[in-house]
Amino acid sequence: MINRLEPKVKTFCQLWFEGYKEPIFARVWEYKYIWYKKWGNYKNGIFQPYMIGCQIPPGHRHLVPESVSLVERPCDMATTNLRVINNRPEKGEKENFAVCVKGLDFLDTDLSVRMVEWLELLFILGANKVFLYDLEIHPNISKVLSYYQELGRVEVTKLTLPGEQPNIPGLLHMYLKSKLINKRQNELIPYNDCLYKNMYRYKYIALLDTDEVIMPKSSMDWKSLMDIVVPKALKTKNNTRASYNTRNVYFMDSMRHTHSWFREIPHYMHMLQHVNRSYNYTKPGQYVKCFHDPERVLTLHNHFPLSCLGGSCSTYAIDTEDAHLQHYRADCVNTLKKLCSSEYKNRTIMDTTIWKYREPLVSRVTETLLRLGFFTPGTTSSRAMDLPASGVRRK
């Protein structure tokens, strides 16, 4: 994050290699702006997201630097030294799917039970690992994430805001809520950090919020979905895409079924209980989420790639018959508030696609909640299946 537009200061990378007493120097050849000026905050003095590029000089490109420092003149005393992360599988074999999640800001909101349901569904769908960033989270969410981290299914990175932006618990939340554009700009740092840490490890990387799921409709999991989607994309244009996007559809809290709870589904299963959605999707290209090809994308935004290797970013819109983005919210986003009732809330249909995962999802979530001690004492696993939401104890 740099509080200048189009930085002109000449800068250099000091590249430190194992076994070398002194660094190798490389001039910064690019400040790539990870934002569009039309989105706002395009002025000096506000921290802006950039990707800074240095090329390893000829003669050293067969080596991987241990760390890198950024300086104004080659021989300046460095004030920063960042370890180079080179997560390349030994045999070059990639896993299929990683999910990246922006900085979590849930200090006073306990979404721990919903977090368990969301994570377990992602694992059923084929996510090999979920990478999350922690700005400020409720103790119960921390307990959930620590549990999955011990299992090796998630990785949590502590995150702070750069510069003079506040990092005091509570004040941080107030700042992000009142400074929405600043919030969006800050989010691009963990997204792109997650991309570069994992670009050699996974075939696809998806950026998702904790209230979103890319739901396959013509297949059972993400791998079989992409086995359908990629050939379809190649038929329309014979080259691989940088991303494959899914359209957004709302499953809102207010879209309750007429007979209240589904008795055969535990009340604490939020997504399994909320199967009424808006009839209308949001417009094509709006609020989409993607599977990104890390061999093609260069910088990522929440909804799509901002820049790609080889020029423009090509994307393929996955047919809604094959998959869509199920978005679980209390209300529409602010930009759609005027249209929310007429376009989305007042026209709903039942969509039980998620129920094809019901048995394994209920079983996994219930077992995890029992292991975490989130049920009231004396509750057996069989009785827990029919507990109301109040039967889940928050520690």
Short mmCIF file of C-alpha atoms in Angstrom, two decimals:
data_model
loop_
_atom_site.label_atom_id
_atom_site.label_comp_id
_atom_site.label_asym_id
_atom_site.label_seq_id
_atom_site.Cartn_x
_atom_site.Cartn_y
_atom_site.Cartn_z
CA MET A 1 0.00 0.00 0.00
CA ILE A 2 1.44 3.33 -1.07
CA ASN A 3 -0.09 6.73 -0.28
CA ARG A 4 0.81 8.09 -3.72
CA LEU A 5 -0.65 7.77 -7.21
CA GLU A 6 1.70 6.60 -9.95
CA PRO A 7 4.88 6.60 -7.82
CA LYS A 8 7.86 8.14 -9.60
CA VAL A 9 10.56 7.51 -6.99
CA LYS A 10 13.34 5.35 -8.38
CA THR A 11 13.58 2.25 -6.22
CA PHE A 12 15.56 -0.98 -6.16
CA CYS A 13 15.19 -4.49 -4.84
CA GLN A 14 18.00 -5.92 -2.76
CA LEU A 15 17.76 -9.65 -3.40
CA TRP A 16 19.36 -11.83 -0.75
CA PHE A 17 20.51 -15.32 -1.78
CA GLU A 18 21.68 -18.16 0.42
CA GLY A 19 25.46 -18.32 0.58
CA TYR A 20 25.93 -14.74 -0.68
CA LYS A 21 27.50 -12.19 1.69
CA GLU A 22 25.97 -9.24 -0.15
CA PRO A 23 22.66 -8.70 -1.98
CA ILE A 24 22.10 -8.66 -5.73
CA PHE A 25 20.47 -5.45 -6.98
CA ALA A 26 17.56 -5.12 -9.37
CA ARG A 27 15.78 -1.94 -10.35
CA VAL A 28 12.02 -1.81 -9.82
CA TRP A 29 10.56 -2.02 -13.31
CA GLU A 30 6.85 -1.71 -12.52
CA TYR A 31 4.36 -0.32 -10.04
CA LYS A 32 1.18 -2.09 -11.10
CA TYR A 33 -1.95 -0.38 -9.74
CA ILE A 34 -4.39 -2.99 -8.38
CA TRP A 35 -7.48 -0.77 -8.70
CA TYR A 36 -9.54 1.17 -11.25
CA LYS A 37 -9.54 4.95 -10.82
CA LYS A 38 -13.30 5.08 -11.59
CA TRP A 39 -13.94 3.13 -8.36
CA GLY A 40 -12.95 6.13 -6.24
CA ASN A 41 -10.21 7.23 -3.82
CA TYR A 42 -8.06 8.17 -6.79
CA LYS A 43 -6.02 10.84 -5.02
CA ASN A 44 -2.73 11.25 -3.22
CA GLY A 45 -2.58 10.79 0.53
CA ILE A 46 -4.80 7.67 0.58
CA PHE A 47 -3.16 4.26 0.73
CA GLN A 48 -3.45 2.59 -2.65
CA PRO A 49 -2.77 -1.08 -3.52
CA TYR A 50 0.16 -1.79 -5.84
CA MET A 51 2.19 -4.74 -6.97
CA ILE A 52 5.88 -3.87 -7.23
CA GLY A 53 7.90 -5.89 -9.70
CA CYS A 54 11.64 -6.61 -9.83
CA GLN A 55 13.30 -8.98 -12.29
CA ILE A 56 16.06 -11.23 -11.00
CA PRO A 57 19.19 -10.27 -13.01
CA PRO A 58 20.65 -12.69 -15.61
CA GLY A 59 23.09 -15.08 -14.03
CA HIS A 60 20.93 -15.53 -10.92
CA ARG A 61 17.60 -16.60 -12.41
CA HIS A 62 18.28 -20.24 -11.62
CA LEU A 63 18.27 -19.31 -7.93
CA VAL A 64 15.41 -18.46 -5.59
CA PRO A 65 16.06 -15.45 -3.31
CA GLU A 66 15.78 -16.03 0.43
CA SER A 67 14.44 -12.53 1.02
CA VAL A 68 14.04 -9.12 -0.59
CA SER A 69 14.35 -5.52 0.61
CA LEU A 70 13.05 -2.38 -1.08
CA VAL A 71 15.35 0.68 -1.08
CA GLU A 72 15.70 4.00 -2.93
CA ARG A 73 19.39 3.51 -3.76
CA PRO A 74 21.10 0.13 -4.22
CA CYS A 75 23.44 0.43 -1.23
CA ASP A 76 20.96 2.02 1.21
CA MET A 77 20.58 0.39 4.59
CA ALA A 78 17.33 -1.57 4.22
CA THR A 79 14.52 -0.95 6.71
CA THR A 80 12.45 -3.90 5.46
CA ASN A 81 13.33 -7.49 4.70
CA LEU A 82 10.60 -9.79 3.42
CA ARG A 83 11.06 -13.54 3.29
CA VAL A 84 10.46 -15.01 -0.16
CA ILE A 85 7.79 -17.72 -0.06
CA ASN A 86 8.37 -20.35 -2.74
CA ASN A 87 5.69 -22.97 -2.16
CA ARG A 88 6.46 -25.29 -5.06
CA PRO A 89 5.45 -28.95 -4.69
CA GLU A 90 8.52 -31.19 -4.84
CA LYS A 91 7.20 -33.23 -7.76
CA GLY A 92 5.35 -30.31 -9.35
CA GLU A 93 1.94 -31.90 -8.80
CA LYS A 94 -0.83 -29.45 -8.00
CA GLU A 95 -3.87 -30.00 -5.83
CA ASN A 96 -7.18 -28.95 -7.34
CA PHE A 97 -8.77 -26.06 -5.37
CA ALA A 98 -7.77 -23.44 -2.83
CA VAL A 99 -10.17 -20.88 -1.36
CA CYS A 100 -8.92 -17.46 -0.26
CA VAL A 101 -10.88 -15.33 2.22
CA LYS A 102 -10.27 -11.62 2.90
CA GLY A 103 -9.53 -10.21 6.37
CA LEU A 104 -12.27 -11.33 8.78
CA ASP A 105 -13.84 -8.49 10.77
CA PHE A 106 -16.15 -10.23 13.26
CA LEU A 107 -15.07 -8.97 16.69
CA ASP A 108 -18.54 -8.98 18.31
CA THR A 109 -20.37 -11.26 15.85
CA ASP A 110 -20.31 -14.97 16.64
CA LEU A 111 -20.61 -16.81 13.33
CA SER A 112 -18.80 -19.89 14.59
CA VAL A 113 -21.58 -22.42 13.92
CA ARG A 114 -22.22 -21.04 10.44
CA MET A 115 -18.45 -21.08 9.83
CA VAL A 116 -18.37 -24.83 10.54
CA GLU A 117 -21.23 -25.48 8.09
CA TRP A 118 -19.59 -23.32 5.42
CA LEU A 119 -16.15 -24.91 5.77
CA GLU A 120 -17.50 -28.46 5.78
CA LEU A 121 -19.52 -27.76 2.63
CA LEU A 122 -16.42 -26.37 0.88
CA PHE A 123 -14.48 -29.51 1.78
CA ILE A 124 -17.29 -31.73 0.47
CA LEU A 125 -17.30 -29.73 -2.78
CA GLY A 126 -13.57 -30.26 -3.23
CA ALA A 127 -11.67 -27.42 -1.57
CA ASN A 128 -8.29 -28.84 -0.57
CA LYS A 129 -7.52 -25.96 1.77
CA VAL A 130 -9.04 -22.63 2.86
CA PHE A 131 -6.79 -19.64 3.53
CA LEU A 132 -8.22 -16.95 5.81
CA TYR A 133 -6.91 -13.63 7.14
CA ASP A 134 -7.71 -12.44 10.66
CA LEU A 135 -8.27 -8.74 11.32
CA GLU A 136 -10.41 -9.20 14.46
CA ILE A 137 -12.58 -12.22 15.23
CA HIS A 138 -14.87 -13.51 17.98
CA PRO A 139 -13.25 -16.09 20.34
CA ASN A 140 -15.63 -18.82 19.12
CA ILE A 141 -14.61 -18.22 15.49
CA SER A 142 -10.99 -18.38 16.58
CA LYS A 143 -11.72 -21.71 18.29
CA VAL A 144 -13.28 -23.09 15.10
CA LEU A 145 -10.40 -21.95 12.89
CA SER A 146 -7.79 -23.28 15.32
CA TYR A 147 -9.52 -26.67 15.21
CA TYR A 148 -9.40 -26.83 11.40
CA GLN A 149 -5.88 -25.44 11.35
CA GLU A 150 -4.72 -28.35 13.52
CA LEU A 151 -6.35 -30.69 11.00
CA GLY A 152 -4.40 -29.00 8.19
CA ARG A 153 -7.58 -27.93 6.38
CA VAL A 154 -7.27 -24.18 6.88
CA GLU A 155 -4.47 -21.65 7.27
CA VAL A 156 -5.04 -18.40 9.19
CA THR A 157 -2.78 -15.37 8.78
CA LYS A 158 -2.97 -12.47 11.22
CA LEU A 159 -3.58 -9.23 9.32
CA THR A 160 -3.27 -5.53 10.15
CA LEU A 161 -4.03 -2.36 8.18
CA PRO A 162 -0.99 -0.44 6.92
CA GLY A 163 0.16 3.06 7.83
CA GLU A 164 -1.83 5.20 10.23
CA GLN A 165 -5.04 3.26 9.65
CA PRO A 166 -6.43 1.98 12.98
CA ASN A 167 -5.74 -1.52 14.26
CA ILE A 168 -7.33 -1.15 17.69
CA PRO A 169 -10.11 -3.75 18.12
CA GLY A 170 -13.51 -2.12 17.66
CA LEU A 171 -12.08 1.06 16.20
CA LEU A 172 -10.85 -0.98 13.22
CA HIS A 173 -14.42 -2.16 12.56
CA MET A 174 -15.81 1.38 12.81
CA TYR A 175 -13.18 2.60 10.37
CA LEU A 176 -13.84 -0.13 7.78
CA LYS A 177 -17.61 0.38 8.06
CA SER A 178 -17.37 4.13 7.52
CA LYS A 179 -14.61 4.01 4.87
CA LEU A 180 -16.00 1.45 2.42
CA ILE A 181 -13.70 2.28 -0.51
CA ASN A 182 -10.63 2.20 1.76
CA LYS A 183 -11.91 -1.16 3.02
CA ARG A 184 -12.15 -2.52 -0.53
CA GLN A 185 -8.65 -1.30 -1.36
CA ASN A 186 -7.16 -2.90 1.75
CA GLU A 187 -8.84 -6.22 0.86
CA LEU A 188 -6.76 -6.53 -2.29
CA ILE A 189 -3.60 -7.13 -0.27
CA PRO A 190 -4.65 -10.44 1.35
CA TYR A 191 -6.30 -11.61 -1.89
CA ASN A 192 -3.11 -11.17 -3.89
CA ASP A 193 -0.93 -12.42 -1.04
CA CYS A 194 -2.99 -15.60 -1.08
CA LEU A 195 -2.62 -15.90 -4.87
CA TYR A 196 1.16 -15.59 -4.81
CA LYS A 197 1.64 -17.94 -1.86
CA ASN A 198 -0.35 -20.64 -3.62
CA MET A 199 0.07 -20.10 -7.37
CA TYR A 200 2.25 -23.23 -7.81
CA ARG A 201 0.20 -25.43 -5.46
CA TYR A 202 -3.34 -25.38 -6.91
CA LYS A 203 -4.96 -25.66 -10.32
CA TYR A 204 -7.68 -23.17 -9.36
CA ILE A 205 -8.01 -20.48 -6.71
CA ALA A 206 -11.41 -19.12 -5.69
CA LEU A 207 -11.95 -15.92 -3.69
CA LEU A 208 -15.03 -16.33 -1.51
CA ASP A 209 -16.68 -14.61 1.45
CA THR A 210 -17.92 -16.71 4.35
CA ASP A 211 -21.54 -16.25 3.19
CA GLU A 212 -20.91 -17.53 -0.37
CA VAL A 213 -20.69 -20.94 -2.00
CA ILE A 214 -20.07 -21.82 -5.66
CA MET A 215 -22.76 -24.48 -6.02
CA PRO A 216 -22.48 -27.13 -8.76
CA LYS A 217 -25.86 -27.97 -10.29
CA SER A 218 -25.08 -30.41 -13.11
CA SER A 219 -22.38 -32.24 -11.12
CA MET A 220 -21.54 -33.23 -7.56
CA ASP A 221 -18.30 -31.36 -6.90
CA TRP A 222 -16.01 -28.66 -8.26
CA LYS A 223 -13.67 -31.03 -10.09
CA SER A 224 -16.46 -32.69 -12.06
CA LEU A 225 -17.94 -29.22 -12.64
CA MET A 226 -14.72 -27.98 -14.23
CA ASP A 227 -14.50 -31.19 -16.28
CA ILE A 228 -17.78 -30.01 -17.85
CA VAL A 229 -17.05 -26.28 -17.98
CA VAL A 230 -13.55 -26.23 -19.51
CA PRO A 231 -14.52 -28.21 -22.67
CA LYS A 232 -17.55 -25.93 -23.08
CA ALA A 233 -15.30 -22.88 -22.84
CA LEU A 234 -12.86 -24.32 -25.37
CA LYS A 235 -15.68 -24.85 -27.86
CA THR A 236 -16.52 -21.12 -27.80
CA LYS A 237 -12.89 -19.99 -27.93
CA ASN A 238 -9.98 -22.39 -28.28
CA ASN A 239 -7.76 -21.24 -25.43
CA THR A 240 -7.80 -21.60 -21.65
CA ARG A 241 -9.41 -18.79 -19.68
CA ALA A 242 -7.85 -16.80 -16.88
CA SER A 243 -11.05 -17.26 -14.87
CA TYR A 244 -14.41 -19.02 -14.90
CA ASN A 245 -17.17 -16.95 -13.28
CA THR A 246 -20.44 -17.92 -11.61
CA ARG A 247 -23.51 -15.69 -11.39
CA ASN A 248 -24.72 -14.38 -8.06
CA VAL A 249 -28.14 -15.27 -6.62
CA TYR A 250 -29.47 -14.29 -3.19
CA PHE A 251 -30.62 -16.66 -0.44
CA MET A 252 -31.80 -14.04 2.06
CA ASP A 253 -32.73 -14.60 5.69
CA SER A 254 -36.21 -13.16 5.07
CA MET A 255 -36.97 -15.67 2.29
CA ARG A 256 -38.25 -18.23 4.74
CA HIS A 257 -40.32 -21.20 3.71
CA THR A 258 -44.00 -21.00 4.64
CA HIS A 259 -43.86 -23.88 7.15
CA SER A 260 -41.05 -22.41 9.25
CA TRP A 261 -38.25 -24.92 9.99
CA PHE A 262 -37.66 -28.16 8.14
CA ARG A 263 -38.11 -30.57 11.00
CA GLU A 264 -35.79 -33.22 9.57
CA ILE A 265 -32.88 -30.74 9.30
CA PRO A 266 -31.13 -29.37 12.42
CA HIS A 267 -31.99 -25.73 13.04
CA TYR A 268 -28.32 -24.77 13.30
CA MET A 269 -27.76 -25.73 9.63
CA HIS A 270 -28.33 -22.27 8.19
CA MET A 271 -27.74 -23.05 4.53
CA LEU A 272 -29.68 -26.32 4.56
CA GLN A 273 -32.63 -24.53 6.20
CA HIS A 274 -32.59 -21.52 3.85
CA VAL A 275 -33.51 -22.96 0.45
CA ASN A 276 -35.69 -20.14 -0.86
CA ARG A 277 -33.84 -17.80 -3.19
CA SER A 278 -34.57 -14.88 -5.44
CA TYR A 279 -35.93 -15.87 -8.85
CA ASN A 280 -33.70 -13.31 -10.55
CA TYR A 281 -29.94 -13.48 -10.69
CA THR A 282 -27.96 -10.27 -10.45
CA LYS A 283 -26.85 -9.06 -13.88
CA PRO A 284 -24.18 -11.00 -15.79
CA GLY A 285 -20.73 -9.90 -14.66
CA GLN A 286 -22.02 -8.24 -11.48
CA TYR A 287 -21.10 -9.67 -8.06
CA VAL A 288 -19.72 -12.83 -9.70
CA LYS A 289 -17.13 -15.09 -8.11
CA CYS A 290 -14.58 -17.08 -10.08
CA PHE A 291 -12.31 -20.05 -10.28
CA HIS A 292 -9.01 -18.39 -11.23
CA ASP A 293 -6.20 -20.07 -13.15
CA PRO A 294 -3.04 -19.01 -11.26
CA GLU A 295 -0.92 -19.64 -14.35
CA ARG A 296 -2.82 -16.84 -16.12
CA VAL A 297 -3.83 -14.21 -13.56
CA LEU A 298 -1.42 -11.52 -12.39
CA THR A 299 -3.50 -9.46 -9.94
CA LEU A 300 -6.90 -10.26 -8.45
CA HIS A 301 -9.95 -8.30 -7.39
CA ASN A 302 -12.73 -9.72 -5.21
CA HIS A 303 -14.93 -10.46 -8.25
CA PHE A 304 -12.55 -10.90 -11.20
CA PRO A 305 -8.90 -10.62 -12.31
CA LEU A 306 -7.60 -7.08 -12.79
CA SER A 307 -4.56 -8.04 -14.87
CA CYS A 308 -3.29 -11.20 -16.51
CA LEU A 309 -0.17 -12.58 -18.13
CA GLY A 310 -0.16 -12.11 -21.87
CA GLY A 311 -2.44 -9.06 -21.95
CA SER A 312 -6.18 -8.88 -21.36
CA CYS A 313 -7.96 -11.20 -18.94
CA SER A 314 -10.24 -13.73 -20.58
CA THR A 315 -13.15 -15.09 -18.58
CA TYR A 316 -15.87 -17.65 -19.22
CA ALA A 317 -19.34 -17.27 -17.74
CA ILE A 318 -20.40 -20.66 -16.38
CA ASP A 319 -23.96 -21.50 -17.43
CA THR A 320 -26.41 -21.24 -14.52
CA GLU A 321 -27.56 -24.75 -15.39
CA ASP A 322 -24.08 -25.95 -14.43
CA ALA A 323 -23.38 -23.78 -11.36
CA HIS A 324 -24.12 -20.51 -9.63
CA LEU A 325 -22.98 -18.49 -6.61
CA GLN A 326 -25.29 -18.98 -3.62
CA HIS A 327 -25.07 -15.81 -1.56
CA TYR A 328 -26.54 -15.94 1.96
CA ARG A 329 -27.35 -12.43 3.19
CA ALA A 330 -29.76 -10.57 5.42
CA ASP A 331 -30.35 -7.99 2.68
CA CYS A 332 -29.09 -6.80 -0.70
CA VAL A 333 -25.82 -4.94 -1.00
CA ASN A 334 -26.19 -1.16 -0.68
CA THR A 335 -25.88 -0.55 -4.43
CA LEU A 336 -28.97 -2.72 -5.04
CA LYS A 337 -31.15 -1.48 -2.16
CA LYS A 338 -33.55 0.45 -4.42
CA LEU A 339 -34.21 -2.64 -6.56
CA CYS A 340 -34.01 -5.18 -3.76
CA SER A 341 -37.69 -5.67 -3.02
CA SER A 342 -39.01 -5.61 -6.58
CA GLU A 343 -36.20 -7.57 -8.24
CA TYR A 344 -35.12 -10.01 -5.57
CA LYS A 345 -37.15 -10.19 -2.35
CA ASN A 346 -40.64 -10.31 -3.86
CA ARG A 347 -39.92 -12.99 -6.47
CA THR A 348 -38.62 -16.16 -4.88
CA ILE A 349 -38.43 -19.85 -5.68
CA MET A 350 -37.37 -22.91 -3.70
CA ASP A 351 -33.93 -24.23 -4.67
CA THR A 352 -32.91 -27.38 -2.80
CA THR A 353 -29.75 -28.10 -4.78
CA ILE A 354 -27.75 -28.03 -1.55
CA TRP A 355 -29.80 -30.92 -0.15
CA LYS A 356 -27.84 -33.42 -2.24
CA TYR A 357 -25.06 -32.93 0.35
CA ARG A 358 -27.44 -33.06 3.31
CA GLU A 359 -26.41 -36.35 4.92
CA PRO A 360 -22.61 -35.89 4.90
CA LEU A 361 -22.94 -32.18 5.74
CA VAL A 362 -25.20 -32.68 8.77
CA SER A 363 -23.02 -35.54 9.98
CA ARG A 364 -19.75 -33.61 9.66
CA VAL A 365 -21.09 -30.39 11.18
CA THR A 366 -22.73 -32.16 14.12
CA GLU A 367 -19.59 -34.17 14.86
CA THR A 368 -17.43 -31.03 14.73
CA LEU A 369 -19.77 -29.04 17.01
CA LEU A 370 -19.70 -31.90 19.50
CA ARG A 371 -15.89 -32.03 19.38
CA LEU A 372 -15.73 -28.28 19.94
CA GLY A 373 -18.13 -28.48 22.89
CA PHE A 374 -20.68 -26.18 21.29
CA PHE A 375 -23.67 -28.27 22.42
CA THR A 376 -25.22 -27.96 25.86
CA PRO A 377 -24.01 -30.60 28.35
CA GLY A 378 -25.85 -33.92 28.20
CA THR A 379 -26.89 -33.54 24.55
CA THR A 380 -26.28 -36.72 22.59
CA SER A 381 -25.40 -36.69 18.93
CA SER A 382 -28.83 -38.09 18.04
CA ARG A 383 -30.70 -35.44 20.02
CA ALA A 384 -28.39 -32.75 18.66
CA MET A 385 -29.75 -33.45 15.19
CA ASP A 386 -33.06 -31.93 16.25
CA LEU A 387 -31.88 -29.12 18.50
CA PRO A 388 -33.26 -25.65 17.90
CA ALA A 389 -30.79 -22.87 17.25
CA SER A 390 -30.87 -21.99 20.96
CA GLY A 391 -29.60 -25.50 21.72
CA VAL A 392 -26.17 -24.57 20.40
CA ARG A 393 -24.15 -23.11 23.22
CA ARG A 394 -21.69 -20.33 22.46
CA LYS A 395 -18.63 -20.51 24.67
#
